[in-house]
PDB file of C-alpha atoms in Angstrom:
ATOM      1  CA  UNK O   1       0.000   0.000   0.000  1.00 81.00           C
ATOM      2  CA  UNK O   2       1.181   3.454  -0.827  1.00 94.00           C
ATOM      3  CA  UNK O   3      -0.584   5.032   2.172  1.00 95.00           C
ATOM      4  CA  UNK O   4      -0.804   3.121   5.443  1.00 94.00           C
ATOM      5  CA  UNK O   5      -4.347   2.515   6.764  1.00 94.00           C
ATOM      6  CA  UNK O   6      -5.182   3.604  10.299  1.00 93.00           C
ATOM      7  CA  UNK O   7      -5.363   0.893  12.954  1.00 90.00           C
ATOM      8  CA  UNK O   8      -8.582  -0.388  14.513  1.00 82.00           C
ATOM      9  CA  UNK O   9      -7.642   1.473  17.708  1.00 84.00           C
ATOM     10  CA  UNK O  10      -7.234   4.712  15.749  1.00 88.00           C
ATOM     11  CA  UNK O  11     -10.656   4.180  14.173  1.00 84.00           C
ATOM     12  CA  UNK O  12     -12.187   4.049  17.645  1.00 79.00           C
ATOM     13  CA  UNK O  13     -10.321   7.188  18.728  1.00 84.00           C
ATOM     14  CA  UNK O  14     -11.614   8.994  15.646  1.00 80.00           C
ATOM     15  CA  UNK O  15     -15.165   8.061  16.580  1.00 75.00           C
ATOM     16  CA  UNK O  16     -15.806   6.330  13.271  1.00 71.00           C
ATOM     17  CA  UNK O  17     -18.629   3.796  13.616  1.00 72.00           C
ATOM     18  CA  UNK O  18     -17.745   0.635  11.723  1.00 76.00           C
ATOM     19  CA  UNK O  19     -20.129  -1.678  13.584  1.00 78.00           C
ATOM     20  CA  UNK O  20     -22.235  -2.467  10.494  1.00 74.00           C
ATOM     21  CA  UNK O  21     -19.174  -3.147   8.368  1.00 75.00           C
ATOM     22  CA  UNK O  22     -17.706  -5.529  10.935  1.00 79.00           C
ATOM     23  CA  UNK O  23     -21.078  -7.219  11.349  1.00 78.00           C
ATOM     24  CA  UNK O  24     -21.504  -7.811   7.607  1.00 76.00           C
ATOM     25  CA  UNK O  25     -17.976  -8.855   6.655  1.00 79.00           C
ATOM     26  CA  UNK O  26     -16.079  -9.511   9.880  1.00 79.00           C
ATOM     27  CA  UNK O  27     -13.480  -6.811   9.193  1.00 85.00           C
ATOM     28  CA  UNK O  28     -13.085  -3.186   8.165  1.00 87.00           C
ATOM     29  CA  UNK O  29     -11.870  -2.793   4.601  1.00 92.00           C
ATOM     30  CA  UNK O  30      -8.356  -1.389   4.270  1.00 94.00           C
ATOM     31  CA  UNK O  31      -9.639   1.050   1.662  1.00 94.00           C
ATOM     32  CA  UNK O  32     -11.858   2.698   4.264  1.00 91.00           C
ATOM     33  CA  UNK O  33      -9.095   2.625   6.870  1.00 93.00           C
ATOM     34  CA  UNK O  34      -7.058   4.828   4.545  1.00 95.00           C
ATOM     35  CA  UNK O  35     -10.058   7.115   4.031  1.00 94.00           C
ATOM     36  CA  UNK O  36     -10.284   7.341   7.836  1.00 92.00           C
ATOM     37  CA  UNK O  37      -7.192   9.535   7.755  1.00 94.00           C
ATOM     38  CA  UNK O  38      -9.870  12.074   6.836  1.00 93.00           C
ATOM     39  CA  UNK O  39     -12.778  10.988   9.117  1.00 89.00           C
ATOM     40  CA  UNK O  40     -15.293  13.182   7.279  1.00 90.00           C
ATOM     41  CA  UNK O  41     -14.295  11.515   4.018  1.00 92.00           C
ATOM     42  CA  UNK O  42     -14.719   8.039   5.484  1.00 88.00           C
ATOM     43  CA  UNK O  43     -18.137   8.947   6.881  1.00 86.00           C
ATOM     44  CA  UNK O  44     -19.209  10.392   3.527  1.00 92.00           C
ATOM     45  CA  UNK O  45     -17.986   7.338   1.605  1.00 91.00           C
ATOM     46  CA  UNK O  46     -19.652   5.014   4.126  1.00 86.00           C
ATOM     47  CA  UNK O  47     -22.931   6.939   3.920  1.00 88.00           C
ATOM     48  CA  UNK O  48     -22.875   6.902   0.119  1.00 93.00           C
ATOM     49  CA  UNK O  49     -22.056   3.188   0.093  1.00 91.00           C
ATOM     50  CA  UNK O  50     -24.938   2.450   2.462  1.00 88.00           C
ATOM     51  CA  UNK O  51     -27.365   4.549   0.404  1.00 92.00           C
ATOM     52  CA  UNK O  52     -26.341   2.920  -2.868  1.00 94.00           C
ATOM     53  CA  UNK O  53     -25.818  -0.678  -1.756  1.00 91.00           C
ATOM     54  CA  UNK O  54     -28.447  -1.011   0.965  1.00 87.00           C
ATOM     55  CA  UNK O  55     -31.126   1.422  -0.155  1.00 75.00           C
ATOM     56  CA  UNK O  56     -31.391   0.353  -3.767  1.00 70.00           C
ATOM     57  CA  UNK O  57     -34.555  -1.299  -5.044  1.00 87.00           C
ATOM     58  CA  UNK O  58     -32.413  -4.028  -6.578  1.00 94.00           C
ATOM     59  CA  UNK O  59     -31.935  -7.519  -5.118  1.00 95.00           C
ATOM     60  CA  UNK O  60     -28.813  -7.625  -2.887  1.00 94.00           C
ATOM     61  CA  UNK O  61     -27.155 -10.365  -4.932  1.00 95.00           C
ATOM     62  CA  UNK O  62     -27.590  -8.393  -8.178  1.00 97.00           C
ATOM     63  CA  UNK O  63     -26.190  -5.247  -6.529  1.00 97.00           C
ATOM     64  CA  UNK O  64     -22.923  -7.013  -5.740  1.00 96.00           C
ATOM     65  CA  UNK O  65     -22.838  -8.701  -9.159  1.00 98.00           C
ATOM     66  CA  UNK O  66     -23.171  -5.291 -10.830  1.00 98.00           C
ATOM     67  CA  UNK O  67     -20.350  -4.011  -8.605  1.00 98.00           C
ATOM     68  CA  UNK O  68     -18.226  -6.972  -9.647  1.00 98.00           C
ATOM     69  CA  UNK O  69     -18.904  -6.436 -13.344  1.00 98.00           C
ATOM     70  CA  UNK O  70     -18.068  -2.724 -13.118  1.00 98.00           C
ATOM     71  CA  UNK O  71     -14.856  -3.547 -11.251  1.00 98.00           C
ATOM     72  CA  UNK O  72     -13.914  -6.271 -13.722  1.00 97.00           C
ATOM     73  CA  UNK O  73     -14.444  -3.893 -16.651  1.00 97.00           C
ATOM     74  CA  UNK O  74     -12.367  -1.233 -14.883  1.00 97.00           C
ATOM     75  CA  UNK O  75      -9.644  -3.750 -14.012  1.00 96.00           C
ATOM     76  CA  UNK O  76      -9.640  -3.272 -10.214  1.00 97.00           C
ATOM     77  CA  UNK O  77      -8.711  -6.652  -8.752  1.00 97.00           C
ATOM     78  CA  UNK O  78      -9.173  -5.392  -5.179  1.00 98.00           C
ATOM     79  CA  UNK O  79     -12.827  -4.564  -5.860  1.00 98.00           C
ATOM     80  CA  UNK O  80     -13.310  -7.757  -7.883  1.00 98.00           C
ATOM     81  CA  UNK O  81     -12.232  -9.774  -4.840  1.00 97.00           C
ATOM     82  CA  UNK O  82     -14.549  -7.829  -2.539  1.00 96.00           C
ATOM     83  CA  UNK O  83     -17.611  -7.858  -4.786  1.00 96.00           C
ATOM     84  CA  UNK O  84     -17.284 -11.536  -5.697  1.00 97.00           C
ATOM     85  CA  UNK O  85     -16.883 -12.431  -2.016  1.00 95.00           C
ATOM     86  CA  UNK O  86     -19.887 -10.250  -1.137  1.00 93.00           C
ATOM     87  CA  UNK O  87     -21.928 -11.809  -3.959  1.00 95.00           C
ATOM     88  CA  UNK O  88     -21.243 -15.245  -2.552  1.00 96.00           C
ATOM     89  CA  UNK O  89     -22.141 -14.072   0.960  1.00 92.00           C
ATOM     90  CA  UNK O  90     -25.495 -12.897  -0.453  1.00 92.00           C
ATOM     91  CA  UNK O  91     -26.244 -16.291  -1.966  1.00 95.00           C
ATOM     92  CA  UNK O  92     -24.755 -16.209  -5.466  1.00 97.00           C
ATOM     93  CA  UNK O  93     -23.346 -19.642  -6.289  1.00 97.00           C
ATOM     94  CA  UNK O  94     -19.604 -19.926  -6.854  1.00 97.00           C
ATOM     95  CA  UNK O  95     -20.196 -21.353 -10.343  1.00 97.00           C
ATOM     96  CA  UNK O  96     -22.193 -18.271 -11.306  1.00 97.00           C
ATOM     97  CA  UNK O  97     -19.484 -15.948  -9.962  1.00 97.00           C
ATOM     98  CA  UNK O  98     -16.852 -17.863 -11.913  1.00 96.00           C
ATOM     99  CA  UNK O  99     -18.885 -17.465 -15.116  1.00 96.00           C
ATOM    100  CA  UNK O 100     -19.885 -13.837 -14.594  1.00 95.00           C
ATOM    101  CA  UNK O 101     -17.572 -12.414 -17.243  1.00 94.00           C
ATOM    102  CA  UNK O 102     -19.193 -14.868 -19.674  1.00 95.00           C
ATOM    103  CA  UNK O 103     -22.748 -13.846 -18.677  1.00 97.00           C
ATOM    104  CA  UNK O 104     -23.860 -13.307 -22.285  1.00 97.00           C
ATOM    105  CA  UNK O 105     -23.174 -16.947 -23.171  1.00 96.00           C
ATOM    106  CA  UNK O 106     -23.972 -18.687 -19.881  1.00 96.00           C
ATOM    107  CA  UNK O 107     -27.295 -20.341 -19.058  1.00 97.00           C
ATOM    108  CA  UNK O 108     -26.729 -19.300 -15.428  1.00 98.00           C
ATOM    109  CA  UNK O 109     -27.935 -15.740 -16.099  1.00 98.00           C
ATOM    110  CA  UNK O 110     -31.450 -14.651 -16.963  1.00 98.00           C
ATOM    111  CA  UNK O 111     -32.352 -11.836 -19.362  1.00 98.00           C
ATOM    112  CA  UNK O 112     -32.723  -9.236 -16.586  1.00 98.00           C
ATOM    113  CA  UNK O 113     -29.291 -10.070 -15.165  1.00 98.00           C
ATOM    114  CA  UNK O 114     -27.749  -9.981 -18.631  1.00 98.00           C
ATOM    115  CA  UNK O 115     -29.162  -6.500 -19.245  1.00 98.00           C
ATOM    116  CA  UNK O 116     -27.837  -5.206 -15.898  1.00 98.00           C
ATOM    117  CA  UNK O 117     -24.411  -6.805 -16.312  1.00 98.00           C
ATOM    118  CA  UNK O 118     -23.983  -5.562 -19.902  1.00 98.00           C
ATOM    119  CA  UNK O 119     -24.878  -2.067 -18.713  1.00 98.00           C
ATOM    120  CA  UNK O 120     -22.409  -2.298 -15.794  1.00 98.00           C
ATOM    121  CA  UNK O 121     -19.607  -3.594 -18.005  1.00 98.00           C
ATOM    122  CA  UNK O 122     -20.082  -0.938 -20.657  1.00 98.00           C
ATOM    123  CA  UNK O 123     -20.689   1.933 -18.224  1.00 98.00           C
ATOM    124  CA  UNK O 124     -17.438   1.171 -16.399  1.00 98.00           C
ATOM    125  CA  UNK O 125     -15.274   1.176 -19.530  1.00 96.00           C
ATOM    126  CA  UNK O 126     -13.162   4.127 -20.587  1.00 93.00           C
ATOM    127  CA  UNK O 127     -14.369   5.516 -22.865  1.00 95.00           C
ATOM    128  CA  UNK O 128     -17.902   4.815 -21.711  1.00 97.00           C
ATOM    129  CA  UNK O 129     -19.673   2.392 -24.057  1.00 97.00           C
ATOM    130  CA  UNK O 130     -23.313   2.834 -22.967  1.00 98.00           C
ATOM    131  CA  UNK O 131     -25.805   3.433 -25.766  1.00 98.00           C
ATOM    132  CA  UNK O 132     -29.555   3.983 -26.060  1.00 98.00           C
ATOM    133  CA  UNK O 133     -29.841   0.228 -26.702  1.00 98.00           C
ATOM    134  CA  UNK O 134     -28.673  -0.475 -23.148  1.00 98.00           C
ATOM    135  CA  UNK O 135     -31.553   1.586 -21.793  1.00 98.00           C
ATOM    136  CA  UNK O 136     -34.062  -0.095 -24.111  1.00 98.00           C
ATOM    137  CA  UNK O 137     -32.945  -3.481 -22.818  1.00 98.00           C
ATOM    138  CA  UNK O 138     -32.918  -2.328 -19.163  1.00 98.00           C
ATOM    139  CA  UNK O 139     -36.477  -0.950 -19.459  1.00 98.00           C
ATOM    140  CA  UNK O 140     -37.731  -4.436 -20.341  1.00 98.00           C
ATOM    141  CA  UNK O 141     -36.838  -5.559 -16.809  1.00 98.00           C
ATOM    142  CA  UNK O 142     -36.404  -2.539 -14.535  1.00 98.00           C
ATOM    143  CA  UNK O 143     -38.231   0.642 -13.573  1.00 97.00           C
ATOM    144  CA  UNK O 144     -36.639   4.055 -14.120  1.00 96.00           C
ATOM    145  CA  UNK O 145     -35.775   4.168 -10.404  1.00 96.00           C
ATOM    146  CA  UNK O 146     -34.111   0.766 -10.575  1.00 97.00           C
ATOM    147  CA  UNK O 147     -32.078   1.865 -13.590  1.00 97.00           C
ATOM    148  CA  UNK O 148     -30.915   4.875 -11.570  1.00 97.00           C
ATOM    149  CA  UNK O 149     -29.966   2.448  -8.783  1.00 97.00           C
ATOM    150  CA  UNK O 150     -27.937   0.331 -11.221  1.00 98.00           C
ATOM    151  CA  UNK O 151     -26.100   3.403 -12.494  1.00 98.00           C
ATOM    152  CA  UNK O 152     -25.452   4.507  -8.901  1.00 97.00           C
ATOM    153  CA  UNK O 153     -23.818   1.138  -8.169  1.00 97.00           C
ATOM    154  CA  UNK O 154     -21.575   1.396 -11.240  1.00 98.00           C
ATOM    155  CA  UNK O 155     -20.671   4.978 -10.324  1.00 98.00           C
ATOM    156  CA  UNK O 156     -19.897   4.078  -6.704  1.00 98.00           C
ATOM    157  CA  UNK O 157     -17.513   1.398  -7.901  1.00 98.00           C
ATOM    158  CA  UNK O 158     -15.969   3.886 -10.296  1.00 98.00           C
ATOM    159  CA  UNK O 159     -14.812   5.737  -7.172  1.00 98.00           C
ATOM    160  CA  UNK O 160     -13.701   2.570  -5.372  1.00 98.00           C
ATOM    161  CA  UNK O 161     -11.897   1.215  -8.455  1.00 98.00           C
ATOM    162  CA  UNK O 162      -9.828   4.404  -8.840  1.00 97.00           C
ATOM    163  CA  UNK O 163      -9.252   4.718  -5.096  1.00 98.00           C
ATOM    164  CA  UNK O 164      -8.036   1.167  -4.551  1.00 97.00           C
ATOM    165  CA  UNK O 165      -5.979   0.809  -7.711  1.00 96.00           C
ATOM    166  CA  UNK O 166      -4.278   4.146  -7.056  1.00 97.00           C
ATOM    167  CA  UNK O 167      -3.530   3.170  -3.450  1.00 97.00           C
ATOM    168  CA  UNK O 168      -2.509  -0.400  -4.212  1.00 97.00           C
ATOM    169  CA  UNK O 169      -4.794  -1.317  -1.309  1.00 97.00           C
ATOM    170  CA  UNK O 170      -3.758  -4.547   0.385  1.00 96.00           C
ATOM    171  CA  UNK O 171      -6.448  -7.220   0.160  1.00 97.00           C
ATOM    172  CA  UNK O 172      -7.880  -8.542   3.387  1.00 96.00           C
ATOM    173  CA  UNK O 173      -7.697 -12.310   3.907  1.00 94.00           C
ATOM    174  CA  UNK O 174     -11.385 -13.249   3.374  1.00 95.00           C
ATOM    175  CA  UNK O 175     -11.937 -11.631  -0.039  1.00 96.00           C
ATOM    176  CA  UNK O 176      -8.429 -12.606  -1.137  1.00 97.00           C
ATOM    177  CA  UNK O 177      -8.987 -16.280  -0.287  1.00 97.00           C
ATOM    178  CA  UNK O 178     -12.340 -16.255  -2.074  1.00 96.00           C
ATOM    179  CA  UNK O 179     -10.854 -14.671  -5.183  1.00 97.00           C
ATOM    180  CA  UNK O 180      -7.945 -17.120  -5.225  1.00 97.00           C
ATOM    181  CA  UNK O 181     -10.401 -20.019  -5.064  1.00 96.00           C
ATOM    182  CA  UNK O 182     -12.938 -18.681  -7.533  1.00 96.00           C
ATOM    183  CA  UNK O 183     -11.528 -16.057  -9.899  1.00 96.00           C
ATOM    184  CA  UNK O 184      -8.053 -17.230 -10.920  1.00 95.00           C
ATOM    185  CA  UNK O 185      -9.370 -19.395 -13.786  1.00 93.00           C
ATOM    186  CA  UNK O 186     -10.791 -16.244 -15.377  1.00 91.00           C
ATOM    187  CA  UNK O 187      -7.449 -14.446 -15.110  1.00 92.00           C
ATOM    188  CA  UNK O 188      -7.701 -12.779 -11.691  1.00 96.00           C
ATOM    189  CA  UNK O 189      -4.437 -12.040  -9.867  1.00 96.00           C
ATOM    190  CA  UNK O 190      -3.977  -9.955  -6.727  1.00 96.00           C
ATOM    191  CA  UNK O 191      -1.213  -7.937  -8.379  1.00 94.00           C
ATOM    192  CA  UNK O 192      -0.358  -4.805  -6.436  1.00 94.00           C
ATOM    193  CA  UNK O 193      -3.051  -5.677  -3.882  1.00 96.00           C
ATOM    194  CA  UNK O 194      -0.953  -8.585  -2.562  1.00 91.00           C
TER     195      UNK O 194
END
């Protein structure tokens, strides 16, 4: 890591509440421990994450799959490890996670998932590859509000992808172990997140 994260003890001294994060994943992400060097920034990022990932009118497993697809398209292996691990924790089968990059050809994904994942992949690319056709396909399965939620997820991971790749954030053991077991066949490597 290029910037050292604060310790758990420092988090407590800063008054940053990470109870929900510890409850959900069993640890506090190193990416947020770096953000805690600016407690207001960490609170803002945490609040945005909660609003986007917990308030969306999209099934929890699809939210994390969309985050994975956006991170895969952007090339952030830190976020790929986290989102695949979180997808599995929300009930997505390992086989489906392993085939996610092949969603257009896999029988494991339904038409609604394919539309959301294609949108996430193409919205996360640089340059952006979203067209009117994406929205036509999304509207077959999702309301306008749900489409906004999907875009919010992609946009949130746009921040996290840049943040973590620029920091070289060290992967925590749980998402790293999951990624090593489930993503390496599709080309995943920890790289600078080792």
